[in-house]
PDB file of C-alpha atoms in Angstrom:
ATOM      1  CA  UNK A   1      -1.930  -5.848  16.823  1.00 83.00           C
ATOM      2  CA  UNK A   2      -0.990  -8.129  13.772  1.00 85.00           C
ATOM      3  CA  UNK A   3       2.035  -9.484  15.490  1.00 82.00           C
ATOM      4  CA  UNK A   4       0.087 -10.462  18.383  1.00 86.00           C
ATOM      5  CA  UNK A   5      -2.735 -12.185  16.259  1.00 89.00           C
ATOM      6  CA  UNK A   6       0.044 -13.964  14.257  1.00 87.00           C
ATOM      7  CA  UNK A   7       1.484 -14.995  17.442  1.00 82.00           C
ATOM      8  CA  UNK A   8      -1.732 -16.466  18.706  1.00 87.00           C
ATOM      9  CA  UNK A   9      -2.359 -18.311  15.452  1.00 90.00           C
ATOM     10  CA  UNK A  10       1.144 -19.900  15.620  1.00 82.00           C
ATOM     11  CA  UNK A  11       0.660 -20.801  19.235  1.00 80.00           C
ATOM     12  CA  UNK A  12      -2.564 -22.568  18.581  1.00 87.00           C
ATOM     13  CA  UNK A  13      -1.072 -24.220  15.460  1.00 88.00           C
ATOM     14  CA  UNK A  14       1.967 -25.239  17.670  1.00 83.00           C
ATOM     15  CA  UNK A  15      -0.122 -26.764  20.389  1.00 87.00           C
ATOM     16  CA  UNK A  16      -2.138 -29.019  18.074  1.00 92.00           C
ATOM     17  CA  UNK A  17       0.865 -30.239  16.345  1.00 90.00           C
ATOM     18  CA  UNK A  18       2.930 -30.703  19.539  1.00 88.00           C
ATOM     19  CA  UNK A  19      -0.005 -32.654  20.963  1.00 93.00           C
ATOM     20  CA  UNK A  20      -0.495 -34.780  18.046  1.00 94.00           C
ATOM     21  CA  UNK A  21       3.261 -35.838  17.664  1.00 94.00           C
ATOM     22  CA  UNK A  22       3.399 -36.498  21.642  1.00 94.00           C
ATOM     23  CA  UNK A  23       0.264 -38.444  21.533  1.00 96.00           C
ATOM     24  CA  UNK A  24       1.302 -40.543  18.406  1.00 97.00           C
ATOM     25  CA  UNK A  25       4.590 -41.480  19.938  1.00 96.00           C
ATOM     26  CA  UNK A  26       3.191 -42.204  23.609  1.00 96.00           C
ATOM     27  CA  UNK A  27      -0.498 -42.917  23.336  1.00 97.00           C
ATOM     28  CA  UNK A  28      -0.846 -40.978  26.514  1.00 97.00           C
ATOM     29  CA  UNK A  29      -3.272 -38.204  26.667  1.00 97.00           C
ATOM     30  CA  UNK A  30      -1.984 -36.580  29.928  1.00 96.00           C
ATOM     31  CA  UNK A  31       1.807 -36.583  28.679  1.00 95.00           C
ATOM     32  CA  UNK A  32       0.835 -35.190  25.381  1.00 95.00           C
ATOM     33  CA  UNK A  33      -1.106 -32.411  26.854  1.00 94.00           C
ATOM     34  CA  UNK A  34       1.666 -31.558  29.254  1.00 94.00           C
ATOM     35  CA  UNK A  35       4.369 -31.256  26.586  1.00 91.00           C
ATOM     36  CA  UNK A  36       1.759 -29.595  24.228  1.00 88.00           C
ATOM     37  CA  UNK A  37       1.107 -26.954  26.952  1.00 87.00           C
ATOM     38  CA  UNK A  38       4.681 -26.269  28.001  1.00 90.00           C
ATOM     39  CA  UNK A  39       6.672 -26.494  24.887  1.00 83.00           C
ATOM     40  CA  UNK A  40       4.555 -24.190  22.415  1.00 76.00           C
ATOM     41  CA  UNK A  41       4.043 -21.685  25.303  1.00 79.00           C
ATOM     42  CA  UNK A  42       7.625 -21.160  25.831  1.00 84.00           C
ATOM     43  CA  UNK A  43       8.266 -21.369  21.832  1.00 81.00           C
ATOM     44  CA  UNK A  44       5.307 -18.681  21.114  1.00 77.00           C
ATOM     45  CA  UNK A  45       6.866 -16.387  23.549  1.00 87.00           C
ATOM     46  CA  UNK A  46      10.126 -16.653  21.871  1.00 89.00           C
ATOM     47  CA  UNK A  47       8.662 -16.411  18.468  1.00 83.00           C
ATOM     48  CA  UNK A  48       7.040 -13.040  19.280  1.00 87.00           C
ATOM     49  CA  UNK A  49      10.382 -11.599  20.369  1.00 91.00           C
ATOM     50  CA  UNK A  50      11.918 -13.427  17.205  1.00 87.00           C
ATOM     51  CA  UNK A  51       9.366 -11.585  14.987  1.00 85.00           C
ATOM     52  CA  UNK A  52       9.938  -8.121  16.697  1.00 88.00           C
ATOM     53  CA  UNK A  53      13.815  -8.561  16.225  1.00 85.00           C
ATOM     54  CA  UNK A  54      13.450  -9.195  12.615  1.00 82.00           C
ATOM     55  CA  UNK A  55      10.990  -6.229  12.145  1.00 83.00           C
ATOM     56  CA  UNK A  56      13.835  -3.831  13.436  1.00 82.00           C
ATOM     57  CA  UNK A  57      16.093  -4.571  10.291  1.00 74.00           C
ATOM     58  CA  UNK A  58      14.814  -3.449   6.725  1.00 71.00           C
ATOM     59  CA  UNK A  59      15.446  -5.885   4.015  1.00 66.00           C
ATOM     60  CA  UNK A  60      18.264  -3.925   2.659  1.00 67.00           C
ATOM     61  CA  UNK A  61      20.405  -3.997   6.177  1.00 68.00           C
ATOM     62  CA  UNK A  62      20.499  -7.873   5.456  1.00 68.00           C
ATOM     63  CA  UNK A  63      22.863  -7.351   2.515  1.00 72.00           C
ATOM     64  CA  UNK A  64      25.979  -7.316   4.790  1.00 72.00           C
ATOM     65  CA  UNK A  65      25.192 -10.886   5.770  1.00 72.00           C
ATOM     66  CA  UNK A  66      25.051 -11.794   2.059  1.00 74.00           C
ATOM     67  CA  UNK A  67      21.329 -11.628   1.528  1.00 69.00           C
ATOM     68  CA  UNK A  68      19.697  -9.738  -1.057  1.00 70.00           C
ATOM     69  CA  UNK A  69      16.755  -7.494  -0.461  1.00 62.00           C
ATOM     70  CA  UNK A  70      13.525  -8.525  -2.446  1.00 61.00           C
ATOM     71  CA  UNK A  71      12.569  -6.611  -5.464  1.00 67.00           C
ATOM     72  CA  UNK A  72      10.043  -3.749  -5.128  1.00 63.00           C
ATOM     73  CA  UNK A  73       6.683  -4.479  -7.082  1.00 63.00           C
ATOM     74  CA  UNK A  74       5.929  -1.688  -9.497  1.00 57.00           C
TER      75      UNK A  74
END
């Protein structure tokens, strides 16, 4: 459930930023709304599956890529 809430939060933020940027560049509400609806919708779905993919790998499994696992808090 947390992943879904996080995805919705991300989608809302992304829509707002996308609309603002396109509106600032074009001055057109309809173009900004169109871009802000399509691009974040696609990106939000991709983000959800990206999070799911990363959740499958424990931090120590990333060491084979040269990344260190975070230290455990005592």
